[in-house]
mmCIF file of C-alpha atoms in Angstrom:
data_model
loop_
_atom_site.group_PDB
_atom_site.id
_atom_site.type_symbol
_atom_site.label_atom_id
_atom_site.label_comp_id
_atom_site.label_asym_id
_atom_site.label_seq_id
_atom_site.Cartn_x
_atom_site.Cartn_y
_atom_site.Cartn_z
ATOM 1 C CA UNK A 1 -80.452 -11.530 103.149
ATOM 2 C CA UNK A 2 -78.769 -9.187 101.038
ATOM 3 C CA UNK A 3 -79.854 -9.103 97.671
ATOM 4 C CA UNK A 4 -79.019 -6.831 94.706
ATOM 5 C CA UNK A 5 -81.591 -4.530 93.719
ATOM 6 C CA UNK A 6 -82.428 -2.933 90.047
ATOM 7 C CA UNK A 7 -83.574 0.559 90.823
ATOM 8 C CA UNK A 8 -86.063 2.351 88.584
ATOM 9 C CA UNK A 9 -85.471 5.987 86.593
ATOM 10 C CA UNK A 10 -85.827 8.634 89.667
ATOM 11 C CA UNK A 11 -89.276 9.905 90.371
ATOM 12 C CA UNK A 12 -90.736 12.671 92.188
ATOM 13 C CA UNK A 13 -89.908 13.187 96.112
ATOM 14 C CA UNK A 14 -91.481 10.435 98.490
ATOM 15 C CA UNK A 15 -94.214 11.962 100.683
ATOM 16 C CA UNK A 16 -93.499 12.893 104.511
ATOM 17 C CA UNK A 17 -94.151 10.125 107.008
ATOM 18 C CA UNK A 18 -97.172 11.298 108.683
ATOM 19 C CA UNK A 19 -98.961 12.404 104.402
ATOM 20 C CA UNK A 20 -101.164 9.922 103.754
ATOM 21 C CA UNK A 21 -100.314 7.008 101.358
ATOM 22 C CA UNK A 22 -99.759 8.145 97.739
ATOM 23 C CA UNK A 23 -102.426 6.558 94.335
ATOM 24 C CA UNK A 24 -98.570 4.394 94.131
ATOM 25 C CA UNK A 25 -98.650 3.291 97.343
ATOM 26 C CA UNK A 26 -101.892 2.328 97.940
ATOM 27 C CA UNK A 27 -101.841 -0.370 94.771
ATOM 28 C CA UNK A 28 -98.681 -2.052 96.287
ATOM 29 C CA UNK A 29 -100.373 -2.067 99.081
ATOM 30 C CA UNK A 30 -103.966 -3.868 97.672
ATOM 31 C CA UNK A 31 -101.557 -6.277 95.746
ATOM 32 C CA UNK A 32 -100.106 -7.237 98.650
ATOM 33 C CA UNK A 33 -102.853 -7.873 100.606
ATOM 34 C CA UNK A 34 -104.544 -9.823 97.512
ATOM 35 C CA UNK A 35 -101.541 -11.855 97.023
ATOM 36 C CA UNK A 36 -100.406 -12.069 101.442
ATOM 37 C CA UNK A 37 -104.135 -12.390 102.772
ATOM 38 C CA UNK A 38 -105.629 -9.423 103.837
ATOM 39 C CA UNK A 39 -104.180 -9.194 107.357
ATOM 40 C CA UNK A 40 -100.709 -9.162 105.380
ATOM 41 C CA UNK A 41 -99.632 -12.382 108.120
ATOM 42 C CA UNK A 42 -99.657 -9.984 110.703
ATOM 43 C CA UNK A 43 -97.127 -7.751 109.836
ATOM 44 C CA UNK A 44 -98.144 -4.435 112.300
ATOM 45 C CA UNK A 45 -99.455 -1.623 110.359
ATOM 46 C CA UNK A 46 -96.765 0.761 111.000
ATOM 47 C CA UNK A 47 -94.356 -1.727 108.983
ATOM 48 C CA UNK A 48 -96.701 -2.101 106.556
ATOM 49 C CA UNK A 49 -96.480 1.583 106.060
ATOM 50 C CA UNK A 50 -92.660 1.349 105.477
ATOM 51 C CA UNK A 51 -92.380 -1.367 103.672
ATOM 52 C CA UNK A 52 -95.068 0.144 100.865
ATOM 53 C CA UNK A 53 -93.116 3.089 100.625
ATOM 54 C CA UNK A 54 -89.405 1.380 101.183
ATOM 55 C CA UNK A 55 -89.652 -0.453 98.437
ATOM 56 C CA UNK A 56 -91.446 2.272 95.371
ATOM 57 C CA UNK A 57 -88.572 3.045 93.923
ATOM 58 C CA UNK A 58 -87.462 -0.323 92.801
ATOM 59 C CA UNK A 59 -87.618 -1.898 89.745
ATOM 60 C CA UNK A 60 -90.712 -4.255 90.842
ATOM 61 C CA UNK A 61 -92.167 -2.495 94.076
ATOM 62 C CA UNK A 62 -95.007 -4.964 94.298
ATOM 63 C CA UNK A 63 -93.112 -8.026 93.671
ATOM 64 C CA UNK A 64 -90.451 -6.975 96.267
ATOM 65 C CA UNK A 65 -92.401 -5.454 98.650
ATOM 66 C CA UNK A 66 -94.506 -8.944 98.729
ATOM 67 C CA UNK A 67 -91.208 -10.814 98.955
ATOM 68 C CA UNK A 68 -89.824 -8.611 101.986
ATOM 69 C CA UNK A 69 -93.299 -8.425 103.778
ATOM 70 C CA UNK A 70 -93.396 -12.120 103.377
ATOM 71 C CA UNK A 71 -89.642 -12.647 104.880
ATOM 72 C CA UNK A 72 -90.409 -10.336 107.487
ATOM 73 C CA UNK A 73 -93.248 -11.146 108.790
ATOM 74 C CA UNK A 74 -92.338 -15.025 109.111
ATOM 75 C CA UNK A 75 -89.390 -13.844 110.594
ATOM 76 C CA UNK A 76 -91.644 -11.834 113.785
ATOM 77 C CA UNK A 77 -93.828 -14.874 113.848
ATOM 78 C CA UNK A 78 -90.983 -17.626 114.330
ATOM 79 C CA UNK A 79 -89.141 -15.082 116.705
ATOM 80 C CA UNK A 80 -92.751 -13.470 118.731
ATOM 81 C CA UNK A 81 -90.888 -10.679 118.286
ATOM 82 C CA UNK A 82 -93.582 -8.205 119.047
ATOM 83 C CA UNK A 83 -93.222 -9.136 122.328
ATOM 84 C CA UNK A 84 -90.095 -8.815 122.561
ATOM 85 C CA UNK A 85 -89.838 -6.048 125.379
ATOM 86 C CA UNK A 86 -91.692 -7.719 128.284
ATOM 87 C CA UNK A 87 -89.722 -8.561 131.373
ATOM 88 C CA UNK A 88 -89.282 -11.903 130.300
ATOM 89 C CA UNK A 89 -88.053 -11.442 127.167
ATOM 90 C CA UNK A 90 -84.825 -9.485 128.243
ATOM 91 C CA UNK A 91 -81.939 -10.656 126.120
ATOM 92 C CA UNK A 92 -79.291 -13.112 128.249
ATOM 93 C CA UNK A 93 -76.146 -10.774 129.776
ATOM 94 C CA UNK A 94 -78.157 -7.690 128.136
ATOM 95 C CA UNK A 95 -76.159 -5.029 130.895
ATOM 96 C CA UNK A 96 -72.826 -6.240 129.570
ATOM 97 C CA UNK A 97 -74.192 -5.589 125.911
ATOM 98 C CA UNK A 98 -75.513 -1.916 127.070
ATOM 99 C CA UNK A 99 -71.958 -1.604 128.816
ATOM 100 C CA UNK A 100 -70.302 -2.171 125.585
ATOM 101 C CA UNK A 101 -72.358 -1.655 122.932
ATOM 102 C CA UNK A 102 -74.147 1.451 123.817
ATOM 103 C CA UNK A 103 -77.513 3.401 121.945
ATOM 104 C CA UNK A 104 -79.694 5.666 124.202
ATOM 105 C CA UNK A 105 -82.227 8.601 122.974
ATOM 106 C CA UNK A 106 -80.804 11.904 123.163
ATOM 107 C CA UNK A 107 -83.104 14.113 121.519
ATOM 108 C CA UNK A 108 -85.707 15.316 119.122
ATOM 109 C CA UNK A 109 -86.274 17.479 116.412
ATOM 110 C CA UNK A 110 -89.166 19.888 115.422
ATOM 111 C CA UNK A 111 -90.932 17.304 113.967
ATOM 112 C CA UNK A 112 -90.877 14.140 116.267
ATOM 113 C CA UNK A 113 -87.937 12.070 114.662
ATOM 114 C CA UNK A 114 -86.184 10.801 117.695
ATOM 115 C CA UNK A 115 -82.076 11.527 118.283
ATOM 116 C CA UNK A 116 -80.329 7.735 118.618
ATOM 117 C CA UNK A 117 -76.515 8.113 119.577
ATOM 118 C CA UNK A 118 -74.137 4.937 119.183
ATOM 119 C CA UNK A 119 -71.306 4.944 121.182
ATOM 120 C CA UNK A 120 -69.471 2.459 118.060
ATOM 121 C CA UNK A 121 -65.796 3.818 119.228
ATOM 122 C CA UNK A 122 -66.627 3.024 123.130
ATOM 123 C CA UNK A 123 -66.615 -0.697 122.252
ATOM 124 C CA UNK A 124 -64.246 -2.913 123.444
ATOM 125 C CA UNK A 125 -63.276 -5.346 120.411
ATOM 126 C CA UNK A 126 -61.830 -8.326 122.427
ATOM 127 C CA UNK A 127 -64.114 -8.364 125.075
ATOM 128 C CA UNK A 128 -67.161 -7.946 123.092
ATOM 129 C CA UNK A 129 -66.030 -10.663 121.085
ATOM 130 C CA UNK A 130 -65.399 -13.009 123.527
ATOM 131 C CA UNK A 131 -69.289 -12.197 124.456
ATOM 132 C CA UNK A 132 -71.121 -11.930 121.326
ATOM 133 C CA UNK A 133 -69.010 -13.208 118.789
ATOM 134 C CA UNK A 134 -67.385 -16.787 118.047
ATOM 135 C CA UNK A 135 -70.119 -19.333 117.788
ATOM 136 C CA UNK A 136 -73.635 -19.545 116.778
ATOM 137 C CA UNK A 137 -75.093 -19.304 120.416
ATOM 138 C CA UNK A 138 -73.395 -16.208 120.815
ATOM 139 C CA UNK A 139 -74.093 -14.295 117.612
ATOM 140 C CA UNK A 140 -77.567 -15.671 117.845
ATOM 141 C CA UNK A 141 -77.246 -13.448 121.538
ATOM 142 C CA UNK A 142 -75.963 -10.370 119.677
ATOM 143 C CA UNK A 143 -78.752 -10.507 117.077
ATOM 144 C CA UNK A 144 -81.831 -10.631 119.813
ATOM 145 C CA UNK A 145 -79.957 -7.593 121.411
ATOM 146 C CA UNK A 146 -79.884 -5.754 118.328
ATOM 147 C CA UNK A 147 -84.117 -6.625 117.894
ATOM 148 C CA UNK A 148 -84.223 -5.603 120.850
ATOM 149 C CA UNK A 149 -83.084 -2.316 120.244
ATOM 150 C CA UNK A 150 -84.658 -1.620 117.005
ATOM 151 C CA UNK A 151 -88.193 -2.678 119.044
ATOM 152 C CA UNK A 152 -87.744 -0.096 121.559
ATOM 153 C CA UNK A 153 -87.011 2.801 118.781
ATOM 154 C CA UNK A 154 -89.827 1.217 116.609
ATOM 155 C CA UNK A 155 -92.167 1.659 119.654
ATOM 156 C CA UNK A 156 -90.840 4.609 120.739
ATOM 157 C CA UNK A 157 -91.639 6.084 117.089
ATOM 158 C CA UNK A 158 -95.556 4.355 117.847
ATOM 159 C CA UNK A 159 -95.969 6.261 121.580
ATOM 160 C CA UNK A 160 -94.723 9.650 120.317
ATOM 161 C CA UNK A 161 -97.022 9.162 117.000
ATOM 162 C CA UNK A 162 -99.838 8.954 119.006
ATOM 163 C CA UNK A 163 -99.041 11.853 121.339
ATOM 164 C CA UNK A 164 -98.687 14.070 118.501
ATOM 165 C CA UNK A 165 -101.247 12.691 116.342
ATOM 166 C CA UNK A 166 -98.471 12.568 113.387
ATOM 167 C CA UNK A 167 -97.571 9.532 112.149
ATOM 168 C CA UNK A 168 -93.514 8.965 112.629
ATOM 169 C CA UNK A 169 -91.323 5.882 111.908
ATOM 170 C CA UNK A 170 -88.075 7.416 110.828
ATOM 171 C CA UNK A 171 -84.839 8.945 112.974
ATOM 172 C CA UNK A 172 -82.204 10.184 113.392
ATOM 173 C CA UNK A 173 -78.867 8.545 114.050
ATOM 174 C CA UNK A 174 -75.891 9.891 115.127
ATOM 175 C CA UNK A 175 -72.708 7.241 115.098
ATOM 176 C CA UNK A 176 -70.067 8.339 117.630
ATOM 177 C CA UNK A 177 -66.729 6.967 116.343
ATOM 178 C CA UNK A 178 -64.851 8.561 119.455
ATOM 179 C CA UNK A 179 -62.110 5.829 120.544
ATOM 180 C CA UNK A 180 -62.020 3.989 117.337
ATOM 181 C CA UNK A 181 -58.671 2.140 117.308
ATOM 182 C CA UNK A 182 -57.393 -0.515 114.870
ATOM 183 C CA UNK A 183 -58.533 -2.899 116.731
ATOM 184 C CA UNK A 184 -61.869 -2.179 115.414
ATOM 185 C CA UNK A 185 -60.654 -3.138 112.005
ATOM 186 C CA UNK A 186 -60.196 -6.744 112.584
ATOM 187 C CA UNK A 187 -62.158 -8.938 110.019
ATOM 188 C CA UNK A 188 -64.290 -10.593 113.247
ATOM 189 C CA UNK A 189 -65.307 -6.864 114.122
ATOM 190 C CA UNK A 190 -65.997 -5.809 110.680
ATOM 191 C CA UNK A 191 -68.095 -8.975 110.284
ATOM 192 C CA UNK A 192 -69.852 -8.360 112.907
ATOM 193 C CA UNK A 193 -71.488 -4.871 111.130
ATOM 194 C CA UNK A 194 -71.708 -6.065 108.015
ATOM 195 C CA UNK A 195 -74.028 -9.185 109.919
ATOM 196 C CA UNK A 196 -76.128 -6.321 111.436
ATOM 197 C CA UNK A 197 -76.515 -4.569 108.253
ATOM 198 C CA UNK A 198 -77.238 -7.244 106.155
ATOM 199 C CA UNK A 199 -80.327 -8.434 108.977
ATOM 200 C CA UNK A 200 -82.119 -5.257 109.486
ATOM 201 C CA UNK A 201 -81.742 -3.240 106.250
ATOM 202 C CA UNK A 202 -84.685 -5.276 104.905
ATOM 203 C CA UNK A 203 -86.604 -5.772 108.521
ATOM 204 C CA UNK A 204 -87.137 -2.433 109.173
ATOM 205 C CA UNK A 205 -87.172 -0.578 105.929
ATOM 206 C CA UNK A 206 -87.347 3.441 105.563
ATOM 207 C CA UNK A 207 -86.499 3.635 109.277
ATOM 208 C CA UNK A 208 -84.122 6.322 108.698
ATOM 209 C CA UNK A 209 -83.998 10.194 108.593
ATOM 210 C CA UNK A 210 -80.402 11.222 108.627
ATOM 211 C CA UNK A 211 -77.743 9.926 110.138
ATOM 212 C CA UNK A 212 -74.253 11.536 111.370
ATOM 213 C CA UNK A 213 -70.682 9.519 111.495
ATOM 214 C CA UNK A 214 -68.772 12.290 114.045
ATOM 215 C CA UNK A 215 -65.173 12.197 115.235
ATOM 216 C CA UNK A 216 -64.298 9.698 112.471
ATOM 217 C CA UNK A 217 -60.648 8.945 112.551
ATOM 218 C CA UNK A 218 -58.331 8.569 109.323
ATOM 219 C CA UNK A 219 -58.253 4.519 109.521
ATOM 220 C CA UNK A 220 -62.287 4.871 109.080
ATOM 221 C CA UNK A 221 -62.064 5.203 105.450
ATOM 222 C CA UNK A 222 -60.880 1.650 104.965
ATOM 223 C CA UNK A 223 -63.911 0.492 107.271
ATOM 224 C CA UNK A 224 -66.528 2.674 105.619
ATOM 225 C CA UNK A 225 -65.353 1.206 101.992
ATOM 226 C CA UNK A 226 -65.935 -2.091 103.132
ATOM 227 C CA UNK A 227 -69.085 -1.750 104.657
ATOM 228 C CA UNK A 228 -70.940 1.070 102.695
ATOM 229 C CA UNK A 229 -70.861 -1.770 99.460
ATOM 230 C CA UNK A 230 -73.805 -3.378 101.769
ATOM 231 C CA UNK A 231 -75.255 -0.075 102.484
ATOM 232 C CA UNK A 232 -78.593 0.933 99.677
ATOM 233 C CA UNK A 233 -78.254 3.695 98.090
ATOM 234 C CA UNK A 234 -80.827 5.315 99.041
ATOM 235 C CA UNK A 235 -79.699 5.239 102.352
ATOM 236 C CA UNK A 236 -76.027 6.584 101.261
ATOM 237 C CA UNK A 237 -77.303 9.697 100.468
ATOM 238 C CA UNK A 238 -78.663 9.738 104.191
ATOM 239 C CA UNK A 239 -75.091 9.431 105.659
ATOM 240 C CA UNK A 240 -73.211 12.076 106.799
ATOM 241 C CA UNK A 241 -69.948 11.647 107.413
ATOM 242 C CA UNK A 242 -67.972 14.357 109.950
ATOM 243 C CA UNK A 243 -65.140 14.525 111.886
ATOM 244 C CA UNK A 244 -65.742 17.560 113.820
ATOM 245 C CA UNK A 245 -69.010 16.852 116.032
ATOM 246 C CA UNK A 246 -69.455 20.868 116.139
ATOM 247 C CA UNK A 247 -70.775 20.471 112.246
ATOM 248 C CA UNK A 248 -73.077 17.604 112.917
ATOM 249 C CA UNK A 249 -74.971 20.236 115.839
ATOM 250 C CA UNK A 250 -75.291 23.077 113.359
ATOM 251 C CA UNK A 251 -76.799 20.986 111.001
ATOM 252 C CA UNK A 252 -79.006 19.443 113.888
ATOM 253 C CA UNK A 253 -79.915 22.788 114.753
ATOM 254 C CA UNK A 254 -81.367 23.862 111.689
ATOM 255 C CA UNK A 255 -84.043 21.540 111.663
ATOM 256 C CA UNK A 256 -84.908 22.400 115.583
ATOM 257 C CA UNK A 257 -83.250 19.458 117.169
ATOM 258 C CA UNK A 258 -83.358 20.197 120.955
ATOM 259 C CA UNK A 259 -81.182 17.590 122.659
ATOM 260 C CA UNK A 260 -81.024 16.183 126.616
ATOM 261 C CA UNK A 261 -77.209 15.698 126.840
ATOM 262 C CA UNK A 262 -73.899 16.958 125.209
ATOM 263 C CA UNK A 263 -72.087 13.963 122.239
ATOM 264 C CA UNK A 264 -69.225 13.935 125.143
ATOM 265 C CA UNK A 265 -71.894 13.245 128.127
ATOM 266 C CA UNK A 266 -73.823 10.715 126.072
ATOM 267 C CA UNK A 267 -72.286 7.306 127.324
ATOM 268 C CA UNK A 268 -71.291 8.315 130.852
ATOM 269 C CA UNK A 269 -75.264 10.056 131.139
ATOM 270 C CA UNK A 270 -77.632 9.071 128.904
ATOM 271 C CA UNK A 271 -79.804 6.376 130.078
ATOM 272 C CA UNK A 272 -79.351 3.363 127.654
ATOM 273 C CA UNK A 273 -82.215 1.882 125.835
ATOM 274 C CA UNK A 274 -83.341 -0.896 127.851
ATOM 275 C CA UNK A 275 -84.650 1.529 130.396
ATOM 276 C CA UNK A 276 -87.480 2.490 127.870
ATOM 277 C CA UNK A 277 -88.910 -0.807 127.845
ATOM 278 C CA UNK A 278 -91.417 -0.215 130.443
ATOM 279 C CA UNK A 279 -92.819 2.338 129.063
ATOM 280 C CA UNK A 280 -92.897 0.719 125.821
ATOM 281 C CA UNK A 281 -94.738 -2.533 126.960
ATOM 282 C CA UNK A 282 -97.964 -1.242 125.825
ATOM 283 C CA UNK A 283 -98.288 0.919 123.468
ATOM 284 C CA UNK A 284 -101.505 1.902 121.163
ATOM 285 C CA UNK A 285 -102.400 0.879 117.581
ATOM 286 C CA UNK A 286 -99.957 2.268 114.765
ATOM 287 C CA UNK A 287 -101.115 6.225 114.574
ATOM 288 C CA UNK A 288 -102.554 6.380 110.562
ATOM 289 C CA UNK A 289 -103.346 9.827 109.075
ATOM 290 C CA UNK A 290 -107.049 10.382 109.522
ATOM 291 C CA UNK A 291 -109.424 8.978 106.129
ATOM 292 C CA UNK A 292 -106.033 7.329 104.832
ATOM 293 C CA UNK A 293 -106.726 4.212 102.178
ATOM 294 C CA UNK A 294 -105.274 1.124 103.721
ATOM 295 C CA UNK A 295 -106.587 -0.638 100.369
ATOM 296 C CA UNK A 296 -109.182 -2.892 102.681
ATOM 297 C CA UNK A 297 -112.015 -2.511 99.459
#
């Protein structure tokens, strides 16, 4: 649900992912449990983690981070949606969705965040439409494939956590607007964005690091001014926006992004996100900074 939100005077910089929880933190964090039960209704840990420090620099952290821990964690339960990547739970027509709609892993940086691509321009409007959008069956579709994409980064962030021994949830995005026609402007397609913003801003909170709009065409402007109104603005100031993809590498470069494929190979190459799933199946415990107060006393 999209809700607006009163933000409080600007504090000092929020700690690095993988720094352990701040004095702050770690009182939203007891009042939550004290108010949620102490297993927080089984929201993982990692979450836990992001929604504690998603939510600090509102106007009532604890009473909002209780209210989207709540929402979110009902949500998971009614859905099982932390098992969402076994075999079985493969979205319906999920290779026409990857076809279309496609996000693969291209990369990492010198710390661990990730590299996501979306291929946003190499969508077909009509025909995706005629798939995913229309009636409550298929939207309903289009919303498990988008879980099922943000379950596969979220565990992806879990694995490589525990292989470095640094805590990591956040990444970085890079939104290829390549092929972007007007067609893309029609009010079904817009929608359909501002329906996947509004649903995951709140589910998976402090999930990003930076993100990069590249070859964005002139008739983008209108798009982005419609759909950055449901955009926080915290997360604003994470937006790039670029039309020349050679800017978005420099700036990649400089914080030691080493990447697998070239932004022009990415949708033809890269393998889409589906084929980490079975990798992903089991994964260990949340990674938590060694002596770190989960506010259990």
């Amino acid at each position: 649900k999209l809700r607006p939100r009163i933000m409080a005077p600007k504090g000092p910089p929020r700690p690095e992912e993988w720094e352990p929880l701040t004095p702050q933190e770690v009182e939203i964090l007891r009042h939550c449990r004290a108010t949620l039960g102490k297993d927080l209704l089984g929201l993982p840990d990692d979450l836990v983690t992001m929604f504690c420090r998603g939510y600090v620099g509102e106007k009532d952290p604890k009473g909002d981070t209780v209210m989207h821990i709540r929402e979110t964690a009902e949500w998971r339960s009614a859905g099982d949606v932390e098992s969402t990547l076994l075999p079985e739970r493969v979205p319906a027509k999920r290779s026409e969705f990857e076809r279309m709609w496609r996000s693969s892993i291209i990369g990492e940086d010198e710390v661990g965040h990730i590299v996501v691509m979306e291929s946003i321009g190499k969508i077909p409007p009509k025909e995706f439409g005629q798939v995913f959008v229309g009636d409550k069956q298929r939207e309903d579709n289009f919303l498990n494939q988008c879980t099922y994409n943000k379950e596969v980064l979220r565990k992806r962030n879990m694995l490589r956590s525990t292989e470095l021994k640094r805590r990591i949830y956040k990444m970085i995005v890079i939104i290829d607007l390549s092929g972007l026609s007007t067609a893309h402007m029609s009010s079904q397609f817009q929608n359909l964005l501002k329906t996947y913003i509004g649903k995951y801003s709140n589910l998976y909170p402090e999930s990003l690091y930076k993100l990069y709009v590249i070859n964005a065409p002139w008739i983008f402007s209108g798009m982005w001014n419609m759909v950055s109104a449901f955009v926080h603005p915290v997360t604003r100031a994470k937006i790039h926006i670029i039309s020349n993809p050679k800017y978005a590498l420099e700036d990649l470069a400089k914080i030691g992004c080493k990447l697998d494929f070239e932004f022009t190979d990415v949708y033809e190459k890269a393998p889409p996100l589906s084929s980490w799933a079975p990798k992903l199946q089991k994964v260990p415990p949340p990674y938590m900074p060694p002596g770190e107060n989960r506010a259990l006393s």
